């Protein structure tokens, strides 16, 4: 409620303001500092992310009136073509850098189809959608109103990459690097939505 009031009163201009940035920082800090993690049992560790995704969506699309999210749960051929094209552009870069840095390695065993499908669905629903709503529909969208389309893309991509710093025991520079590069292609896909 406080974030919503902070974004609503007084009425803000259409472009990103310091209050928008502050609200985004509060939402991100709440997630990365795990302030809500003790509210749910460990088996439901994904719920803080989903809850904060709801908070962000409500604050920025309902209260703040941000336009141009560019997302729909109804797939279109054009959106699928753009997504596949950007994935095809990123894939050789991601695989090469992943191999060179030791971030990825190939396994001799082939996983079962059911496990692959379950992992893809869970990753899409519980990781990709909340992250892309935050980093593209809100952050990149708002940055474009302040610094323009060309500058917003690398800024959002770098912030997306940095959001992956804590995956591991220490600062995971490999993950940050690959996620930042992937963020360029995710941002381009969002552009061409």
Tab-separated table of C-alpha atoms in Angstrom:
chain	number	residue	atom	x	y	z
A	1	UNK	CA	0.000	0.000	0.000
A	2	UNK	CA	2.817	2.396	0.841
A	3	UNK	CA	4.544	1.774	-2.494
A	4	UNK	CA	1.256	2.330	-4.330
A	5	UNK	CA	0.642	5.623	-2.507
A	6	UNK	CA	4.270	6.632	-3.086
A	7	UNK	CA	3.772	6.167	-6.831
A	8	UNK	CA	0.329	7.775	-6.998
A	9	UNK	CA	0.458	10.960	-4.931
A	10	UNK	CA	0.975	13.506	-6.370
A	11	UNK	CA	0.387	12.538	-9.986
A	12	UNK	CA	3.628	11.718	-11.780
A	13	UNK	CA	4.620	12.467	-15.392
A	14	UNK	CA	4.667	9.659	-17.989
A	15	UNK	CA	8.465	9.339	-17.921
A	16	UNK	CA	10.476	7.555	-15.243
A	17	UNK	CA	11.058	9.579	-12.077
A	18	UNK	CA	13.200	9.125	-8.993
A	19	UNK	CA	10.126	7.748	-7.212
A	20	UNK	CA	9.751	5.025	-9.835
A	21	UNK	CA	13.427	4.129	-9.408
A	22	UNK	CA	13.042	4.097	-5.622
A	23	UNK	CA	10.015	1.790	-5.813
A	24	UNK	CA	11.882	-0.572	-8.170
A	25	UNK	CA	14.851	-0.610	-5.794
A	26	UNK	CA	12.590	-1.404	-2.814
A	27	UNK	CA	10.973	-4.292	-4.710
A	28	UNK	CA	14.342	-5.649	-5.891
A	29	UNK	CA	15.946	-5.252	-2.445
A	30	UNK	CA	13.015	-7.052	-0.827
A	31	UNK	CA	13.654	-9.997	-3.121
A	32	UNK	CA	17.470	-10.092	-3.124
A	33	UNK	CA	17.815	-9.463	0.611
A	34	UNK	CA	15.203	-12.193	1.188
A	35	UNK	CA	13.076	-10.074	3.516
A	36	UNK	CA	9.982	-12.176	2.739
A	37	UNK	CA	11.552	-15.627	2.540
A	38	UNK	CA	10.745	-16.539	6.155
A	39	UNK	CA	7.041	-15.911	5.470
A	40	UNK	CA	6.786	-19.189	3.527
A	41	UNK	CA	8.141	-22.681	4.164
A	42	UNK	CA	11.287	-23.659	2.192
A	43	UNK	CA	9.290	-25.871	-0.179
A	44	UNK	CA	7.446	-22.745	-1.329
A	45	UNK	CA	10.574	-20.625	-1.830
A	46	UNK	CA	9.280	-19.342	-5.188
A	47	UNK	CA	6.319	-17.548	-3.579
A	48	UNK	CA	8.203	-14.378	-2.537
A	49	UNK	CA	9.200	-13.844	-6.199
A	50	UNK	CA	5.625	-14.373	-7.399
A	51	UNK	CA	4.244	-12.126	-4.646
A	52	UNK	CA	6.696	-9.350	-5.537
A	53	UNK	CA	5.872	-9.774	-9.227
A	54	UNK	CA	2.238	-9.123	-8.296
A	55	UNK	CA	3.258	-6.094	-6.217
A	56	UNK	CA	5.311	-4.692	-9.115
A	57	UNK	CA	2.540	-5.304	-11.655
A	58	UNK	CA	-0.045	-3.652	-9.428
A	59	UNK	CA	2.152	-0.677	-8.526
A	60	UNK	CA	3.311	0.089	-12.044
A	61	UNK	CA	0.466	-0.970	-14.327
A	62	UNK	CA	-2.591	-0.329	-12.158
A	63	UNK	CA	-1.503	2.507	-9.855
A	64	UNK	CA	1.188	4.202	-11.960
A	65	UNK	CA	-0.555	3.563	-15.285
A	66	UNK	CA	2.572	2.440	-17.152
A	67	UNK	CA	1.707	1.627	-20.748
A	68	UNK	CA	3.348	-0.630	-23.293
A	69	UNK	CA	4.094	-3.781	-21.300
A	70	UNK	CA	4.079	-5.722	-24.541
A	71	UNK	CA	3.171	-9.081	-23.034
A	72	UNK	CA	0.300	-11.431	-23.657
A	73	UNK	CA	-0.361	-14.985	-22.553
A	74	UNK	CA	-1.845	-15.651	-25.982
A	75	UNK	CA	1.053	-16.604	-28.272
A	76	UNK	CA	1.182	-15.177	-31.771
A	77	UNK	CA	3.246	-16.382	-34.726
A	78	UNK	CA	5.051	-13.058	-34.959
A	79	UNK	CA	6.029	-13.138	-31.271
A	80	UNK	CA	7.202	-16.734	-31.592
A	81	UNK	CA	9.280	-15.858	-34.679
A	82	UNK	CA	10.926	-12.942	-32.862
A	83	UNK	CA	11.636	-15.079	-29.794
A	84	UNK	CA	13.122	-17.906	-31.851
A	85	UNK	CA	15.196	-15.469	-33.916
A	86	UNK	CA	16.689	-13.791	-30.824
A	87	UNK	CA	17.295	-17.211	-29.237
A	88	UNK	CA	19.096	-18.329	-32.418
A	89	UNK	CA	21.265	-15.178	-32.297
A	90	UNK	CA	22.148	-15.725	-28.624
A	91	UNK	CA	22.627	-19.505	-28.710
A	92	UNK	CA	26.088	-19.683	-30.364
A	93	UNK	CA	27.373	-16.801	-28.221
A	94	UNK	CA	25.957	-18.294	-25.027
A	95	UNK	CA	27.253	-21.796	-25.724
A	96	UNK	CA	30.718	-20.562	-26.760
A	97	UNK	CA	31.111	-18.211	-23.777
A	98	UNK	CA	29.582	-20.754	-21.426
A	99	UNK	CA	32.108	-23.368	-22.535
A	100	UNK	CA	35.079	-20.962	-22.532
A	101	UNK	CA	34.335	-19.710	-19.012
A	102	UNK	CA	33.433	-23.123	-17.608
A	103	UNK	CA	29.893	-21.995	-16.811
A	104	UNK	CA	28.351	-24.837	-18.786
A	105	UNK	CA	29.474	-28.304	-19.685
A	106	UNK	CA	27.839	-31.106	-21.547
A	107	UNK	CA	26.625	-34.223	-19.757
A	108	UNK	CA	27.001	-37.743	-21.098
A	109	UNK	CA	23.544	-38.790	-19.887
A	110	UNK	CA	20.442	-37.638	-21.722
A	111	UNK	CA	17.651	-36.509	-19.370
A	112	UNK	CA	14.211	-38.030	-19.658
A	113	UNK	CA	11.738	-36.140	-21.830
A	114	UNK	CA	9.309	-35.704	-18.925
A	115	UNK	CA	11.987	-34.035	-16.810
A	116	UNK	CA	12.960	-31.695	-19.642
A	117	UNK	CA	9.333	-30.669	-20.239
A	118	UNK	CA	8.703	-30.151	-16.506
A	119	UNK	CA	11.903	-28.095	-16.131
A	120	UNK	CA	11.033	-25.945	-19.156
A	121	UNK	CA	7.502	-25.259	-17.889
A	122	UNK	CA	8.625	-24.469	-14.342
A	123	UNK	CA	11.440	-22.230	-15.582
A	124	UNK	CA	9.077	-20.401	-17.928
A	125	UNK	CA	6.293	-19.882	-15.378
A	126	UNK	CA	8.249	-19.309	-12.168
A	127	UNK	CA	11.464	-17.677	-13.369
A	128	UNK	CA	11.225	-16.258	-16.897
A	129	UNK	CA	7.813	-14.596	-16.684
A	130	UNK	CA	8.403	-12.749	-13.364
A	131	UNK	CA	11.924	-11.690	-14.412
A	132	UNK	CA	10.890	-10.483	-17.853
A	133	UNK	CA	7.901	-8.593	-16.490
A	134	UNK	CA	10.226	-6.796	-14.070
A	135	UNK	CA	13.203	-6.194	-16.379
A	136	UNK	CA	11.464	-5.576	-19.723
A	137	UNK	CA	7.826	-4.585	-19.150
A	138	UNK	CA	8.672	-2.286	-16.239
A	139	UNK	CA	12.391	-1.408	-16.078
A	140	UNK	CA	13.350	-1.266	-19.771
A	141	UNK	CA	9.960	0.248	-20.592
A	142	UNK	CA	10.466	3.041	-18.035
A	143	UNK	CA	14.134	3.568	-18.917
A	144	UNK	CA	13.114	4.181	-22.528
A	145	UNK	CA	10.957	7.106	-21.359
A	146	UNK	CA	13.971	8.662	-19.653
A	147	UNK	CA	17.093	7.799	-21.705
A	148	UNK	CA	15.701	6.541	-25.011
A	149	UNK	CA	15.439	3.133	-26.582
A	150	UNK	CA	19.091	2.650	-27.534
A	151	UNK	CA	20.507	3.490	-24.083
A	152	UNK	CA	17.771	1.656	-22.170
A	153	UNK	CA	18.621	-1.704	-23.751
A	154	UNK	CA	22.194	-2.110	-22.406
A	155	UNK	CA	21.300	-0.584	-19.028
A	156	UNK	CA	18.408	-3.022	-18.539
A	157	UNK	CA	20.574	-5.906	-19.813
A	158	UNK	CA	23.420	-5.121	-17.400
A	159	UNK	CA	21.012	-4.775	-14.469
A	160	UNK	CA	19.437	-8.079	-15.511
A	161	UNK	CA	22.885	-9.666	-15.553
A	162	UNK	CA	23.791	-8.227	-12.159
A	163	UNK	CA	20.570	-9.634	-10.719
A	164	UNK	CA	22.145	-13.076	-11.170
A	165	UNK	CA	25.200	-12.297	-9.022
A	166	UNK	CA	24.157	-14.440	-6.073
A	167	UNK	CA	23.666	-17.739	-7.876
A	168	UNK	CA	26.392	-19.668	-6.089
A	169	UNK	CA	28.507	-19.246	-2.979
A	170	UNK	CA	30.422	-16.209	-4.272
A	171	UNK	CA	29.901	-13.495	-6.874
A	172	UNK	CA	29.141	-15.511	-10.000
A	173	UNK	CA	30.761	-13.361	-12.702
A	174	UNK	CA	30.173	-16.038	-15.360
A	175	UNK	CA	26.440	-16.015	-14.735
A	176	UNK	CA	26.396	-12.195	-14.646
A	177	UNK	CA	28.264	-12.018	-17.979
A	178	UNK	CA	26.048	-14.558	-19.751
A	179	UNK	CA	22.835	-13.118	-18.277
A	180	UNK	CA	23.868	-9.586	-19.345
A	181	UNK	CA	24.474	-10.748	-22.910
A	182	UNK	CA	21.226	-12.735	-22.885
A	183	UNK	CA	19.525	-9.579	-21.584
A	184	UNK	CA	20.471	-7.783	-24.817
A	185	UNK	CA	18.643	-10.417	-26.852
A	186	UNK	CA	15.685	-10.541	-24.425
A	187	UNK	CA	15.449	-6.750	-24.667
A	188	UNK	CA	15.580	-6.887	-28.465
A	189	UNK	CA	12.796	-9.480	-28.443
A	190	UNK	CA	10.775	-7.122	-26.238
A	191	UNK	CA	11.465	-4.277	-28.723
A	192	UNK	CA	10.122	-6.243	-31.668
A	193	UNK	CA	7.076	-7.553	-29.833
